[in-house]
Amino acid sequence: MGARFKPITAALFLCFFLLPLVFAAHNDGLVRIGLKKRKFDQNNLVAAQFESKEGESLRASIKKYHLRGNLGDAEDIDIISLKNYMDAQYFGEIGIGTPPQKFTVIFDTGSSNLWVPSSKCYFSLSCYFHSKYKSGHSSTSKENGKSAAIHYGTGAISGFFTRDHVKVGSLVVKDQDFIEATKEPSLTFLVSKFDGILGLGFEEISVGKAVPVWYNMVNQGLVKEPVFSFWFNRNADEYEGGEIVFGGMDPYHYKGEHTYVPVTQKGYWQFNMGDVLIDGKTTGICSRGCAAIADSGTSLLAGPTGIIAEVNRAIGATGIVSQECKAVVAQYGEIIIEKLLEKDEPQKICSRIGMCTFDGSRGVSMGIENVLNEKIQGVAGSLHDAMCSYCEMAVIWMQNKLELNLTRENILNYVDELCDRLPSPLGESVVDCGGLSTLPNVSFTIGGKVFDLSPEQYVLKVGDGETAQCLSGFTALDVPPPRGPLWILGDVFMGRFHTVFDYASGPWHLHRRSNCPIFPIRKEA
């Protein structure tokens, strides 16, 4: 329980690497980009070990989703986090220029820019191992000259904007602004299987205000409908990886009716989500609603640490013991219970016992306030941040159990055990492969409907036989109000439910995916 999970096992999450395969448009007017799978490459583990630090995953996620301030803040607008080493990467092939120069890119709903390596990238080793754009070889290339820089959780790219035609499947998007990357210092880029990224998010988060490729597809009348959809094949034993369909959705990828939810904040595909259930029972934290983001480039399901700890307890997942959390429970557990029984306002309890400060609507970290006021720095600030967070989690955990009329001793023991189940800073948690049939469903309430994930769908199995290991598909991401609590619904979720992104009316659609992932795909009877 206290032993750290070996990095090599955690990094095997990358067993779903994909290679490009482009399908021509069918007579239905849809443009399909096929995806293929590739087994985990050991080089990506090397990159992870060199570049990962304690807490890197969380910091990268916070940077990506602009959670430090308003969406339009200048200091945030150029920060987009590259997927960390545990993320599956879904590739498709595109062409840039006339004649087209081929590149493999990640189709990412969590960013909005297109970038590829430039032939003018002279001093980054990464560029020598990937396809490079040569403007002199394209008759339709136009100079822009505006500089561009995108900062990632594990590095950065920089370069300049260029305008040229971009071919996606059978479509040719004319005069598309994209970034020629001239510097790629990160080891992540060196060992990656992709050349660049094609963002499918909104223009509001586009670096340099460049119009995204998808916008130009719609504006130039290249697609029948302003809609694209994802179908992922999550069967590790099959070769095909799935499809991205531009211009609509393929009826062979789903059955029944889709569920509509509106986008609540443009930038990312963000919407309101209701309660999260474990075995049909509420977890409490999202009972009044949470925000969620659909991200095609993230393999895991990321959510508030308090819920992730409850999920890990329910599925028997083992992470790293948090001594700070256990210290909060030991020192303040009785006091928290007393204040809850006295009907004290839950959001004020942690500030009243000195673990947080109250900003008028909620408790906030003393560490954050002190850092902003330059009273303390570094480790002390981080410790205060953690202690405040653990206190807030303990209040919610205890409040839920008090409603069930449990004894104080049972409540304190339960919360202490949840501390043991807190996920590690890099997100990895181990599950017993032999007990999957006994684990509960984890469900998400979206658009008034409950979407269930079974153990086989939220646990990722790596390897075969006695050497097989199972990893929890859940990782922690804490975002305070008003932007949070926040969930990132990645491929663990999108692999279960057919997902449609609609630019016309702004909804995000969910649908149960077909269980027939072998091409040609056939809808269930």
mmCIF file of N, CA and C in Angstrom, residues 5 9 315-318 429-439 455-456 459-472:
data_model
loop_
_atom_site.group_PDB
_atom_site.id
_atom_site.type_symbol
_atom_site.label_atom_id
_atom_site.label_comp_id
_atom_site.label_asym_id
_atom_site.label_seq_id
_atom_site.Cartn_x
_atom_site.Cartn_y
_atom_site.Cartn_z
ATOM 1 N N PHE A 5 4.452 2.629 -7.187
ATOM 2 C CA PHE A 5 4.294 1.849 -8.394
ATOM 3 C C PHE A 5 5.460 2.116 -9.325
ATOM 4 N N THR A 9 5.957 0.264 -15.292
ATOM 5 C CA THR A 9 4.615 -0.292 -15.406
ATOM 6 C C THR A 9 3.621 0.805 -15.759
ATOM 7 N N ILE A 315 -12.467 0.509 -6.097
ATOM 8 C CA ILE A 315 -11.947 -0.480 -7.038
ATOM 9 C C ILE A 315 -10.654 -1.120 -6.535
ATOM 10 N N GLY A 316 -10.245 -0.765 -5.320
ATOM 11 C CA GLY A 316 -9.057 -1.380 -4.735
ATOM 12 C C GLY A 316 -7.758 -0.914 -5.351
ATOM 13 N N ALA A 317 -7.759 0.276 -5.967
ATOM 14 C CA ALA A 317 -6.540 0.800 -6.586
ATOM 15 C C ALA A 317 -5.601 1.351 -5.522
ATOM 16 N N THR A 318 -4.324 1.107 -5.684
ATOM 17 C CA THR A 318 -3.321 1.521 -4.709
ATOM 18 C C THR A 318 -2.430 2.594 -5.306
ATOM 19 N N SER A 429 -2.135 4.206 -10.651
ATOM 20 C CA SER A 429 -2.699 3.402 -9.571
ATOM 21 C C SER A 429 -2.899 1.993 -10.092
ATOM 22 N N VAL A 430 -2.580 1.000 -9.261
ATOM 23 C CA VAL A 430 -2.647 -0.400 -9.663
ATOM 24 C C VAL A 430 -3.936 -1.033 -9.172
ATOM 25 N N VAL A 431 -4.542 -1.897 -10.009
ATOM 26 C CA VAL A 431 -5.752 -2.624 -9.665
ATOM 27 C C VAL A 431 -5.477 -4.113 -9.832
ATOM 28 N N ASP A 432 -6.091 -4.943 -8.985
ATOM 29 C CA ASP A 432 -5.940 -6.393 -9.082
ATOM 30 C C ASP A 432 -6.675 -6.899 -10.317
ATOM 31 N N CYS A 433 -5.937 -7.436 -11.285
ATOM 32 C CA CYS A 433 -6.546 -7.920 -12.529
ATOM 33 C C CYS A 433 -7.524 -9.063 -12.278
ATOM 34 N N GLY A 434 -7.299 -9.839 -11.232
ATOM 35 C CA GLY A 434 -8.144 -10.990 -10.984
ATOM 36 C C GLY A 434 -9.497 -10.658 -10.399
ATOM 37 N N GLY A 435 -9.693 -9.409 -9.979
ATOM 38 C CA GLY A 435 -10.945 -9.064 -9.308
ATOM 39 C C GLY A 435 -11.843 -8.134 -10.081
ATOM 40 N N LEU A 436 -11.635 -7.989 -11.401
ATOM 41 C CA LEU A 436 -12.408 -7.021 -12.180
ATOM 42 C C LEU A 436 -13.905 -7.299 -12.121
ATOM 43 N N SER A 437 -14.294 -8.566 -12.108
ATOM 44 C CA SER A 437 -15.715 -8.906 -12.133
ATOM 45 C C SER A 437 -16.454 -8.467 -10.874
ATOM 46 N N THR A 438 -15.715 -8.193 -9.806
ATOM 47 C CA THR A 438 -16.343 -7.795 -8.539
ATOM 48 C C THR A 438 -16.373 -6.282 -8.351
ATOM 49 N N LEU A 439 -15.770 -5.536 -9.259
ATOM 50 C CA LEU A 439 -15.671 -4.085 -9.098
ATOM 51 C C LEU A 439 -16.960 -3.399 -9.537
ATOM 52 N N PRO A 455 -15.975 -2.008 -15.120
ATOM 53 C CA PRO A 455 -14.561 -2.192 -14.771
ATOM 54 C C PRO A 455 -13.690 -2.484 -15.988
ATOM 55 N N GLU A 456 -14.190 -3.270 -16.930
ATOM 56 C CA GLU A 456 -13.408 -3.589 -18.124
ATOM 57 C C GLU A 456 -13.152 -2.358 -18.982
ATOM 58 N N VAL A 459 -10.622 0.183 -16.450
ATOM 59 C CA VAL A 459 -9.336 -0.394 -16.060
ATOM 60 C C VAL A 459 -8.591 -0.787 -17.323
ATOM 61 N N LEU A 460 -7.331 -0.391 -17.420
ATOM 62 C CA LEU A 460 -6.534 -0.693 -18.598
ATOM 63 C C LEU A 460 -5.556 -1.809 -18.289
ATOM 64 N N LYS A 461 -5.680 -2.890 -19.044
ATOM 65 C CA LYS A 461 -4.847 -4.069 -18.819
ATOM 66 C C LYS A 461 -3.634 -4.023 -19.735
ATOM 67 N N VAL A 462 -2.458 -4.207 -19.138
ATOM 68 C CA VAL A 462 -1.200 -4.173 -19.879
ATOM 69 C C VAL A 462 -0.526 -5.527 -19.756
ATOM 70 N N GLY A 463 -0.261 -6.168 -20.888
ATOM 71 C CA GLY A 463 0.403 -7.465 -20.858
ATOM 72 C C GLY A 463 -0.588 -8.601 -20.782
ATOM 73 N N ASP A 464 -0.073 -9.830 -20.771
ATOM 74 C CA ASP A 464 -0.907 -11.031 -20.759
ATOM 75 C C ASP A 464 -0.424 -12.001 -19.693
ATOM 76 N N GLY A 465 -1.312 -12.920 -19.334
ATOM 77 C CA GLY A 465 -0.961 -13.989 -18.409
ATOM 78 C C GLY A 465 -0.585 -13.490 -17.037
ATOM 79 N N GLU A 466 0.385 -14.184 -16.420
ATOM 80 C CA GLU A 466 0.783 -13.854 -15.052
ATOM 81 C C GLU A 466 1.497 -12.517 -14.959
ATOM 82 N N THR A 467 2.050 -12.052 -16.073
ATOM 83 C CA THR A 467 2.781 -10.779 -16.049
ATOM 84 C C THR A 467 1.869 -9.578 -16.295
ATOM 85 N N ALA A 468 0.585 -9.832 -16.573
ATOM 86 C CA ALA A 468 -0.347 -8.730 -16.853
ATOM 87 C C ALA A 468 -0.513 -7.838 -15.632
ATOM 88 N N GLN A 469 -0.633 -6.536 -15.861
ATOM 89 C CA GLN A 469 -0.907 -5.579 -14.801
ATOM 90 C C GLN A 469 -2.070 -4.704 -15.228
ATOM 91 N N CYS A 470 -2.849 -4.275 -14.268
ATOM 92 C CA CYS A 470 -4.025 -3.462 -14.545
ATOM 93 C C CYS A 470 -3.862 -2.088 -13.904
ATOM 94 N N LEU A 471 -4.202 -1.064 -14.665
ATOM 95 C CA LEU A 471 -4.065 0.309 -14.205
ATOM 96 C C LEU A 471 -5.427 0.975 -14.135
ATOM 97 N N SER A 472 -5.631 1.776 -13.115
ATOM 98 C CA SER A 472 -6.853 2.566 -13.012
ATOM 99 C C SER A 472 -6.855 3.626 -14.101
#
